[in-house]
PDB file of C-alpha atoms in Angstrom:
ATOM      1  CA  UNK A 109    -147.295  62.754  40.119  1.00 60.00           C
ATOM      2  CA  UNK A 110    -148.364  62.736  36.162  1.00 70.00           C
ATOM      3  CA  UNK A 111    -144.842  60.937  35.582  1.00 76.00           C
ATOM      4  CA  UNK A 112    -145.637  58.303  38.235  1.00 81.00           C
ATOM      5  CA  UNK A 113    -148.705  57.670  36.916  1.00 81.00           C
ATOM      6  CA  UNK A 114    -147.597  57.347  33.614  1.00 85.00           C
ATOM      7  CA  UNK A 115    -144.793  54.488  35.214  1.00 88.00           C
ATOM      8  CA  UNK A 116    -147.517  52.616  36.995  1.00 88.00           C
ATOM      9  CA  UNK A 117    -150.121  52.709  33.668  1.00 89.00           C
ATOM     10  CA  UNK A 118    -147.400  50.997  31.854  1.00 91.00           C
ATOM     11  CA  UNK A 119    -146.715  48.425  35.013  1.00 91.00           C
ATOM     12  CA  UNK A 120    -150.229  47.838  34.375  1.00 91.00           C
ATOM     13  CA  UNK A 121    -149.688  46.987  30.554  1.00 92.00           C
ATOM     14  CA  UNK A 122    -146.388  44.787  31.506  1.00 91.00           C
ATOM     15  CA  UNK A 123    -148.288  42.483  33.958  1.00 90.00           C
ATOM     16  CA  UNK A 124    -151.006  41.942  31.413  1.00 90.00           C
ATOM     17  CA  UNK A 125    -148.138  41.126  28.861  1.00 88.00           C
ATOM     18  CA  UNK A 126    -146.702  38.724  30.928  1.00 84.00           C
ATOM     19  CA  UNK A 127    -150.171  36.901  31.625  1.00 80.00           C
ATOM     20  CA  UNK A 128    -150.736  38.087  35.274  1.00 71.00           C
ATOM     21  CA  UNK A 129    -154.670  37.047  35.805  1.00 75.00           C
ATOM     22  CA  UNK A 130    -155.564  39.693  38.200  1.00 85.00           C
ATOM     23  CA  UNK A 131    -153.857  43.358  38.799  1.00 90.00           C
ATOM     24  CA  UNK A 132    -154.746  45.942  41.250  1.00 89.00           C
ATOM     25  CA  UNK A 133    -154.719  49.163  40.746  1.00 91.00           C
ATOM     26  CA  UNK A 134    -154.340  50.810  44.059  1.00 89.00           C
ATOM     27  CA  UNK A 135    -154.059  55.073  43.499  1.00 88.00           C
ATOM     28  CA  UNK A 136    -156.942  57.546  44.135  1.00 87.00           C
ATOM     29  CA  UNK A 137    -157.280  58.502  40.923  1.00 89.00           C
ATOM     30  CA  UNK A 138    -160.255  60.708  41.710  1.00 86.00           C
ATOM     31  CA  UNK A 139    -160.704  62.228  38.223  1.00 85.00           C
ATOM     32  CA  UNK A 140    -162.697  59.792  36.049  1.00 84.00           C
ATOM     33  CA  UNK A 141    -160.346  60.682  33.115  1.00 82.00           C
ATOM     34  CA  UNK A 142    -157.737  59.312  35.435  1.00 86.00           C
ATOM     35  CA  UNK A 143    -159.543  56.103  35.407  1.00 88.00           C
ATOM     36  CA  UNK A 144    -160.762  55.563  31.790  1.00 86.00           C
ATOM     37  CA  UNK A 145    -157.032  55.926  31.085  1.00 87.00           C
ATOM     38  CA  UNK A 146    -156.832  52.181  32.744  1.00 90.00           C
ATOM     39  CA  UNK A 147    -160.489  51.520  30.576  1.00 87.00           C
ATOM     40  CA  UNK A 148    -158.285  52.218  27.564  1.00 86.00           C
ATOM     41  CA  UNK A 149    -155.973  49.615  28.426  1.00 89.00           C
ATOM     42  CA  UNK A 150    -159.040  46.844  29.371  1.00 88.00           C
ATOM     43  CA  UNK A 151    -160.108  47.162  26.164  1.00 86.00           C
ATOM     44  CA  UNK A 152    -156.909  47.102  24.607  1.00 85.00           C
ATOM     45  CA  UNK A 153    -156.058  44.027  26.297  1.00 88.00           C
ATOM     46  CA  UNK A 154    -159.672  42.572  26.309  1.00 86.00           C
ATOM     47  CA  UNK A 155    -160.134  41.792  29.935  1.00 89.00           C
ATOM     48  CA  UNK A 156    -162.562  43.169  32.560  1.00 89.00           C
ATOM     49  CA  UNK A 157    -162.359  46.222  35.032  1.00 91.00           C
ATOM     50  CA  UNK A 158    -164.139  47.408  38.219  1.00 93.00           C
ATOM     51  CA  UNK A 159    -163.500  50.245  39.836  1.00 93.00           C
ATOM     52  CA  UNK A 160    -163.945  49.796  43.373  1.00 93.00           C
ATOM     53  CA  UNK A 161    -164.267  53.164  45.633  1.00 93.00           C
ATOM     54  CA  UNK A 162    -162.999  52.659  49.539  1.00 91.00           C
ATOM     55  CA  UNK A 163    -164.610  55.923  51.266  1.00 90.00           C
ATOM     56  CA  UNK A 164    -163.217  57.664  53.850  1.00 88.00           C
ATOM     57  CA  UNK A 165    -164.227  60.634  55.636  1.00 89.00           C
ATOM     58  CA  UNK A 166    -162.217  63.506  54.844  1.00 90.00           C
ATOM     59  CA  UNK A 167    -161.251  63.603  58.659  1.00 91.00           C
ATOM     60  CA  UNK A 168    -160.350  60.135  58.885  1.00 91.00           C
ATOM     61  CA  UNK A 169    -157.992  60.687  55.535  1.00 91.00           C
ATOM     62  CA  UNK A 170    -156.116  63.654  57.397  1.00 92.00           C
ATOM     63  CA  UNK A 171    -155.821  61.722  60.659  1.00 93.00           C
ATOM     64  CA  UNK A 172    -154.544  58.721  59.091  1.00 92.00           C
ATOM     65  CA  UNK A 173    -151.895  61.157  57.311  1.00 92.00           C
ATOM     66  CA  UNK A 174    -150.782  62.939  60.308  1.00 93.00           C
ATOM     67  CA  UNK A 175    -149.458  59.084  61.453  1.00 92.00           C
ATOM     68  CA  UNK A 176    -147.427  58.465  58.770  1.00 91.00           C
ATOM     69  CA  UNK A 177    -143.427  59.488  58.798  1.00 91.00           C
ATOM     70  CA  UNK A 178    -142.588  62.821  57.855  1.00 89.00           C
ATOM     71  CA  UNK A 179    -141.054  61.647  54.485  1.00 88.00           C
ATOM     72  CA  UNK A 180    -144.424  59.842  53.501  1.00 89.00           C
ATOM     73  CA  UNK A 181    -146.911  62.927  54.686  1.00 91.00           C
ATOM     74  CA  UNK A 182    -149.012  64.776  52.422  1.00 90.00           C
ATOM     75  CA  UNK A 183    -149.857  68.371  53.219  1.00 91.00           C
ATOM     76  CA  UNK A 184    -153.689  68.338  54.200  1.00 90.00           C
ATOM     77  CA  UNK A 185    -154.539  71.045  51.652  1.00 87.00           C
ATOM     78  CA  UNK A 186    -153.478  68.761  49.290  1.00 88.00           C
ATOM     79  CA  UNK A 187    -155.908  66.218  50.747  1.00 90.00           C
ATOM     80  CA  UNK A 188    -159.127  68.700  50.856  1.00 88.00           C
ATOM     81  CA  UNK A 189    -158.028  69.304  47.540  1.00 84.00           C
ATOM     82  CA  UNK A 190    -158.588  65.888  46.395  1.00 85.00           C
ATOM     83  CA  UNK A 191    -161.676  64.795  48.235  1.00 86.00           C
ATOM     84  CA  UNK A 192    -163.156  68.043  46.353  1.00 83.00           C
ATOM     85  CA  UNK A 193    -162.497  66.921  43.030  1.00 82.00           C
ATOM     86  CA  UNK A 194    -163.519  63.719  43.366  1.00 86.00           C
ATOM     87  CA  UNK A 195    -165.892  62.446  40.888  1.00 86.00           C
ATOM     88  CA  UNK A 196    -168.258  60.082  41.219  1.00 86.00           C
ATOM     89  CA  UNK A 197    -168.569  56.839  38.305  1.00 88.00           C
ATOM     90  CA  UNK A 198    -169.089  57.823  34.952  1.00 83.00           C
ATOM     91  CA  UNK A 199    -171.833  55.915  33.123  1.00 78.00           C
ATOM     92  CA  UNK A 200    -168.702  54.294  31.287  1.00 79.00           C
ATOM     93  CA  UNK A 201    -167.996  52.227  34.502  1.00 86.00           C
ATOM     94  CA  UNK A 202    -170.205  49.380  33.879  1.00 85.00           C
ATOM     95  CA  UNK A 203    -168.543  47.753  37.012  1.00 91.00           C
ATOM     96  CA  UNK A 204    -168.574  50.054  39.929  1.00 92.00           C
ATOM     97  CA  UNK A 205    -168.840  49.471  43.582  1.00 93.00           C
ATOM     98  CA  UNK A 206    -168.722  51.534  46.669  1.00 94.00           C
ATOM     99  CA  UNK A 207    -167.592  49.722  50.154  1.00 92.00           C
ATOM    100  CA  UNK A 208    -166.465  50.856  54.019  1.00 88.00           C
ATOM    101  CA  UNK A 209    -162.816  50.635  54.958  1.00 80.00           C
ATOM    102  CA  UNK A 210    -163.845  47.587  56.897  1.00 82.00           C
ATOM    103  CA  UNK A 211    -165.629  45.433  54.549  1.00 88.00           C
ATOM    104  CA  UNK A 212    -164.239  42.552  52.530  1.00 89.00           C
ATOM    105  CA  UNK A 213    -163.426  42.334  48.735  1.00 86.00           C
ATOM    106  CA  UNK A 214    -166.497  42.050  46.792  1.00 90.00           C
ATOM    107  CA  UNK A 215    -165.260  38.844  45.086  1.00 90.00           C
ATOM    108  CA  UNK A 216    -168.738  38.520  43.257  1.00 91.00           C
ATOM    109  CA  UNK A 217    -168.394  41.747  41.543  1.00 90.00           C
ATOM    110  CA  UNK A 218    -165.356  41.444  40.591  1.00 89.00           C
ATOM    111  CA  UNK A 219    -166.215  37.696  38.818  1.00 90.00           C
ATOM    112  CA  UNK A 220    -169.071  39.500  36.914  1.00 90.00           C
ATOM    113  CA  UNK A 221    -166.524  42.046  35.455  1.00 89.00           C
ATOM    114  CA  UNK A 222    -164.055  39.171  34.724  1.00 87.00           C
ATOM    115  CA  UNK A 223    -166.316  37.328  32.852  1.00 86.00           C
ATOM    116  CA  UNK A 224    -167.593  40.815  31.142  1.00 85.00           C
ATOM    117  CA  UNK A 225    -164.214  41.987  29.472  1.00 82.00           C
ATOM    118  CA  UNK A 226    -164.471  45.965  27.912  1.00 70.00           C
ATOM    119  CA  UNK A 227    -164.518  45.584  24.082  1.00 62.00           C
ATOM    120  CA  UNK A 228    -165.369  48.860  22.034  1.00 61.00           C
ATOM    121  CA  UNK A 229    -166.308  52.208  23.211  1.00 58.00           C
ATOM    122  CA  UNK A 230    -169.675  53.589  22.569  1.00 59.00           C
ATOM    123  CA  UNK A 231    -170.080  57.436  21.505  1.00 55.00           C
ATOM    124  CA  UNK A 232    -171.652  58.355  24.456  1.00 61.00           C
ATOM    125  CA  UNK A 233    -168.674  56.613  26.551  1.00 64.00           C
ATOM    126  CA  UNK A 234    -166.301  58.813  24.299  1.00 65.00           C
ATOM    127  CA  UNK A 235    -168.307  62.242  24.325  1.00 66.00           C
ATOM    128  CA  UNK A 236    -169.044  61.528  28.240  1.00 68.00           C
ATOM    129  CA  UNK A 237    -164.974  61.348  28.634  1.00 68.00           C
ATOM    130  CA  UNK A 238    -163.774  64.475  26.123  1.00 69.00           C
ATOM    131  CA  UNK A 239    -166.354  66.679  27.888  1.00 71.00           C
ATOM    132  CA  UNK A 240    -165.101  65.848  31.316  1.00 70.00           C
ATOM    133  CA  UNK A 241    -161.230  66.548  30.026  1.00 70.00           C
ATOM    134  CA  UNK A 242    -162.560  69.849  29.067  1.00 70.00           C
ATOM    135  CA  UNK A 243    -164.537  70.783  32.119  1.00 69.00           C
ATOM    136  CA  UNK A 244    -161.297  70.004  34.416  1.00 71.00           C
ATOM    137  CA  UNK A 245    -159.223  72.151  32.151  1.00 73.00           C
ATOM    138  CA  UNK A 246    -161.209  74.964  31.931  1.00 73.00           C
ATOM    139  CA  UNK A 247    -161.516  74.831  35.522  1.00 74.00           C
ATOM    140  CA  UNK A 248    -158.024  74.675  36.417  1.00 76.00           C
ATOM    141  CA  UNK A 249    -157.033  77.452  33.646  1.00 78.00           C
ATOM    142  CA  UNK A 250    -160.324  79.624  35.374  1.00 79.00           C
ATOM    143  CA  UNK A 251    -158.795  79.274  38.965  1.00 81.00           C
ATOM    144  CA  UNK A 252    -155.237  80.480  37.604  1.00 81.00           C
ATOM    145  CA  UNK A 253    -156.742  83.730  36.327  1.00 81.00           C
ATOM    146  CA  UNK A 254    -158.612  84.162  39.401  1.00 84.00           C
ATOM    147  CA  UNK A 255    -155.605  83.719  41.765  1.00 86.00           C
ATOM    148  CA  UNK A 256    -153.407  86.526  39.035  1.00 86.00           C
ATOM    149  CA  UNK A 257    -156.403  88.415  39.415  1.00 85.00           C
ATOM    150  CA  UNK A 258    -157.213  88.509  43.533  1.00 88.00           C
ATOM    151  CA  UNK A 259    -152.864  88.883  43.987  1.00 89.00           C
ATOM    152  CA  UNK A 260    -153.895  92.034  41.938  1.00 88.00           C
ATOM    153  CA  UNK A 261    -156.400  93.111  43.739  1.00 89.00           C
ATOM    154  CA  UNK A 262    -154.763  92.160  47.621  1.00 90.00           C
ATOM    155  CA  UNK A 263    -151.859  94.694  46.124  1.00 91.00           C
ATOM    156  CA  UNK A 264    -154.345  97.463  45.464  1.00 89.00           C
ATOM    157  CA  UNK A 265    -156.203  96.964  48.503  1.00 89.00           C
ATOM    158  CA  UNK A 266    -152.992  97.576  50.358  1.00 90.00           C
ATOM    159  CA  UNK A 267    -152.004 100.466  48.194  1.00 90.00           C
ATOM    160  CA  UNK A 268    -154.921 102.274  48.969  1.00 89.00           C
ATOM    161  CA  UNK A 269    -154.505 101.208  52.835  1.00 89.00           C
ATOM    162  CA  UNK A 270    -151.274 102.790  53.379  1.00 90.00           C
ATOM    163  CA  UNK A 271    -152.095 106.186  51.199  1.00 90.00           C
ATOM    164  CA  UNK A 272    -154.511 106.284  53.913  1.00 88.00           C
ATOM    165  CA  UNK A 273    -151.727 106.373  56.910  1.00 89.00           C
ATOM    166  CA  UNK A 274    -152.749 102.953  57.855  1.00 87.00           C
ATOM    167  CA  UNK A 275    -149.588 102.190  60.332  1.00 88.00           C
ATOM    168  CA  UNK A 276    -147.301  99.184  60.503  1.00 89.00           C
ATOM    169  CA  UNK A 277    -149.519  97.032  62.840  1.00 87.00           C
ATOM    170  CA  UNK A 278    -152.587  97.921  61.426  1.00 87.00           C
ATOM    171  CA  UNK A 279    -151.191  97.288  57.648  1.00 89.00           C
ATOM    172  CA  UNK A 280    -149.691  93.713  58.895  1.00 89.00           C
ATOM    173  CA  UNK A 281    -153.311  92.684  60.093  1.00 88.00           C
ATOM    174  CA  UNK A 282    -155.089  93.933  57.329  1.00 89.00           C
ATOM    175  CA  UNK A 283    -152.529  91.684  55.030  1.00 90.00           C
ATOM    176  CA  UNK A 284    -153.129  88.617  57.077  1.00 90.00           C
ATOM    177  CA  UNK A 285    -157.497  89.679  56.606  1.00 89.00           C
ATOM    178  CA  UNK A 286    -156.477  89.832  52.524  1.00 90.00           C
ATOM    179  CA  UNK A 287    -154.304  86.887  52.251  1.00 89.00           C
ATOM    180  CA  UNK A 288    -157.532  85.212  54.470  1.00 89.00           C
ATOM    181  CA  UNK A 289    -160.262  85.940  52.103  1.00 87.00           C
ATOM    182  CA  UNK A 290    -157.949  85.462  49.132  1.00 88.00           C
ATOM    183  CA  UNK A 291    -157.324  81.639  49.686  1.00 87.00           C
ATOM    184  CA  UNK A 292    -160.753  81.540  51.043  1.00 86.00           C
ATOM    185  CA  UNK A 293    -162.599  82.061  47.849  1.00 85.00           C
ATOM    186  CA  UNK A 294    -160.264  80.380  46.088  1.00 84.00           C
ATOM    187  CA  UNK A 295    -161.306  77.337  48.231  1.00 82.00           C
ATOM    188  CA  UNK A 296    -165.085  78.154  48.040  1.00 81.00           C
ATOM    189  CA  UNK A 297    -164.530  79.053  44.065  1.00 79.00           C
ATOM    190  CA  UNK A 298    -162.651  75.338  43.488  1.00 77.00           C
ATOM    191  CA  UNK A 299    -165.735  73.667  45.133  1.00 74.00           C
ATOM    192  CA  UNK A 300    -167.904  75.214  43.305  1.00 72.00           C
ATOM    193  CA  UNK A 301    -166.394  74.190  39.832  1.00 70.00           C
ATOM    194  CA  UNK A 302    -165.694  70.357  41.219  1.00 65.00           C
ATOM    195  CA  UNK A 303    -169.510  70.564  41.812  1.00 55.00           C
ATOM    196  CA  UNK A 304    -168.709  69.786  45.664  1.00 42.00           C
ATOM    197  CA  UNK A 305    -170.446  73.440  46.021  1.00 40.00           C
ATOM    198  CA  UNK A 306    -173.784  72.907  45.211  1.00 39.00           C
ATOM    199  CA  UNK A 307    -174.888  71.320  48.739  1.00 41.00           C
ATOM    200  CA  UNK A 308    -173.940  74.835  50.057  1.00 39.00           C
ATOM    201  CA  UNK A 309    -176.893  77.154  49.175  1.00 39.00           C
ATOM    202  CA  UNK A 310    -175.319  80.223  50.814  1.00 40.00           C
ATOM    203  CA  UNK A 311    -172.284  80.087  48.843  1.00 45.00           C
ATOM    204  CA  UNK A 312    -171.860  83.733  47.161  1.00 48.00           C
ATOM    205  CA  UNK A 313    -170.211  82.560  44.207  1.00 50.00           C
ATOM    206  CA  UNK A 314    -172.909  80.130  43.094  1.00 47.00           C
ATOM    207  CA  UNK A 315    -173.618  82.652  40.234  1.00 46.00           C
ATOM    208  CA  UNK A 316    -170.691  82.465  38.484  1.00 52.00           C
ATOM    209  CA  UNK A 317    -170.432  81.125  35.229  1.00 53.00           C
ATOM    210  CA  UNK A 318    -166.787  81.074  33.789  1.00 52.00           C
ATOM    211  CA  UNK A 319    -168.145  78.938  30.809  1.00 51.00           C
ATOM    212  CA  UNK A 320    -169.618  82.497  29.662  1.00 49.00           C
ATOM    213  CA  UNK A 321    -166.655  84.784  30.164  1.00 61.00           C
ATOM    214  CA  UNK A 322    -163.915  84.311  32.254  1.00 67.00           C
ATOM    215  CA  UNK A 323    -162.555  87.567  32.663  1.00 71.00           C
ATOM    216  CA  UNK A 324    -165.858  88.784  33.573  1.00 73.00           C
ATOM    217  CA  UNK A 325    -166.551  85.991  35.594  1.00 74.00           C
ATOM    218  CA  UNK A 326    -162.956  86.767  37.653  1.00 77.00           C
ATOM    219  CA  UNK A 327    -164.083  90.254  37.686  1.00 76.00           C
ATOM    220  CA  UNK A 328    -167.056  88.880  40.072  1.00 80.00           C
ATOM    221  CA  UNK A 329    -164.774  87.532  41.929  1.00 81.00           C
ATOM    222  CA  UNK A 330    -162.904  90.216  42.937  1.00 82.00           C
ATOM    223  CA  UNK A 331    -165.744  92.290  43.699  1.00 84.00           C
ATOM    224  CA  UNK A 332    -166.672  89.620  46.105  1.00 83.00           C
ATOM    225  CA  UNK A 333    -163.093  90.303  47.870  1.00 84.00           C
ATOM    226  CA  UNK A 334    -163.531  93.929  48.226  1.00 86.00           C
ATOM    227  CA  UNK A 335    -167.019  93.191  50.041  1.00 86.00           C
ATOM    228  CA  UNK A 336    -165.540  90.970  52.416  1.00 85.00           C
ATOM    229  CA  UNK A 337    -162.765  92.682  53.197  1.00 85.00           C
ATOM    230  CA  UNK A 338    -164.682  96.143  53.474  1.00 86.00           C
ATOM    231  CA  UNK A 339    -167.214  93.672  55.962  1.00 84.00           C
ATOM    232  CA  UNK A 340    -164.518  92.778  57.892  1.00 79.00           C
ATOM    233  CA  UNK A 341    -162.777  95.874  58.170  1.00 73.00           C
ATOM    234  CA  UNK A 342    -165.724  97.840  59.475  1.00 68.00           C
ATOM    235  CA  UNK A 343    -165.973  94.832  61.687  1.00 61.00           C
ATOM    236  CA  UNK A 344    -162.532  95.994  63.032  1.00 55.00           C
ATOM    237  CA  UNK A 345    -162.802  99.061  63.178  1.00 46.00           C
ATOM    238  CA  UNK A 346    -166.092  98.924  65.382  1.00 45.00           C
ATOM    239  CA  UNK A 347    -164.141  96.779  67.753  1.00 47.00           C
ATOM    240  CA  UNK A 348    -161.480  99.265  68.184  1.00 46.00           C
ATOM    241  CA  UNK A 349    -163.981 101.971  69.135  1.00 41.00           C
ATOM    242  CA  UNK A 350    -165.554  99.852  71.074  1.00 40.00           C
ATOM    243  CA  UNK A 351    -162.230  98.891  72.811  1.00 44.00           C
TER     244      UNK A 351
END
C-alpha cells in the first residue's frame, strides 16, 4: 500500500504539471501525515487544498465491503483497524470539511480554498506534523513488543498447563481462551494509543504509558493476560463442577 501511495502522490504532481485545474484525491488516508504529504505538494505547486472527510459508520464500511467481489474485499480487521486510527484535522488543514455519504460537493468550500493557495509552512504546522510521525511510530514499534511479549507469555501459560496434566481437550480450549485474550488486548491496547480508547472509561489498560518505558509498560500488559485468563479459567472450572 506505501508503494501505491507513493504512485498516486506522483499522479498527483503529473496532473498539476500538465495544468489539470482541479484533482481529486480519493484514498482514506486516515493518518494526517498521510495527508500533509499532499500539503507538501500544494505548496510546492502553489494551489489550494481541502480535505474533505465522507463518514461512514464502521458498520456501514464492513457491509459495503462484504458486497464487493472477492478479488476487491478487504478483510474487516483491516477495516476496524483503520477507523481506529483515524485522526481527526490537524490545525494545518485550514480547509476542512466533514459531510454524510448523501450530501452534495461543498462547491463553496472548495472555491474558498482555490482562491486561498498553501504558501509556506508555519513552525507550529511543522512541529504539529514531526510530533504526530513520532507518536504513530512509537506506537506501532510499542504494539510489536507487546505482541513478542504476550506470544511469550501464551507459551508459558501453556507450559505450565500441561505440567499440570491438563489433557488434550482441556489444553485445546484453554489455547483458543489465550489466543482470545491475546488479540483482545492487542485490540483494546491499539485503541488506546490511536486515542479511540479514551471514550471507554473501563478500559484496564488506560494506565499505561509506553512513552515512559516500554518494556515496563509491556510488562503491564502481560500481567493483565494472566488475570484474565486466571478469571476465565476459574470461570471454567466452576462450570464444570457445576456441570
Amino acid at each position: 500500500w506505501k508503494d501505491s501511495r507513493l504512485l498516486a502522490r506522483q499522479q498527483v504532481i503529473e496532473s498539476l504539471k500538465g495544468g489539470d485545474a482541479l484533482v481529486l484525491v480519493d484514498d482514506n488516508l486516515y493518518y494526517g501525515s498521510m495527508r500533509y504529504s499532499f500539503c507538501q505538494v500544494a505548496r510546492e505547486f502553489r494551489v489550494g487544498i481541502i480535505t474533505i472527510k465522507v463518514e461512514c459508520t464502521l458498520e456501514e464500511a464492513k457491509v459495503r465491503n462484504s458486497n464487493r467481489s472477492t478479488s476487491r474485499r478487504v478483510p474487516e480487521e483491516i477495516i476496524s483497524r483503520m477507523a481506529e486510527r483515524f485522526e481527526d484535522f490537524a490545525s494545518w488543514e485550514k480547509h476542512a470539511v466533514t459531510l454524510q455519504a448523501a450530501d452534495q460537493l461543498p462547491w463553496d468550500e472548495i472555491a474558498s480554498a482555490w482562491l486561498d493557495p498553501r504558501l509556506e509552512a508555519d513552525e507550529a504546522e511543522k512541529a504539529s506534523i514531526i510530533a504526530a510521525e513520532d507518536r504513530q511510530r512509537n506506537a506501532e514499534n510499542f504494539l510489536h513488543l507487546v505482541d513478542i511479549v504476550l506470544r511469550k507469555a501464551v507459551a508459558e501459560w501453556m507450559r505450565q498447563c500441561q505440567e499440570q496434566g491438563k489433557d488434550k481437550k482441556q489444553l485445546q480450549s484453554i489455547s483458543k481462551n489465550c489466543a482470545c485474550h491475546r488479540k483482545e488486548l492487542l485490540q483494546e491496547l491499539r485503541s488506546f494509543l490511536s486515542n479511540a480508547c479514551g471514550e471507554h472509561k473501563g478500559c484496564e489498560l488506560c494506565w499505561i504509558d509506553p512513552a515512559v518505558d516500554a518494556q515496563q509498560a509491556s510488562y503491564k500488559v502481560c500481567q493483565e493476560f494472566r488475570r484474565r485468563m486466571s478469571i476465565s479459567q476459574g470461570r471454567r472450572v466452576a462450570e464444570s463442577l457445576l456441570d
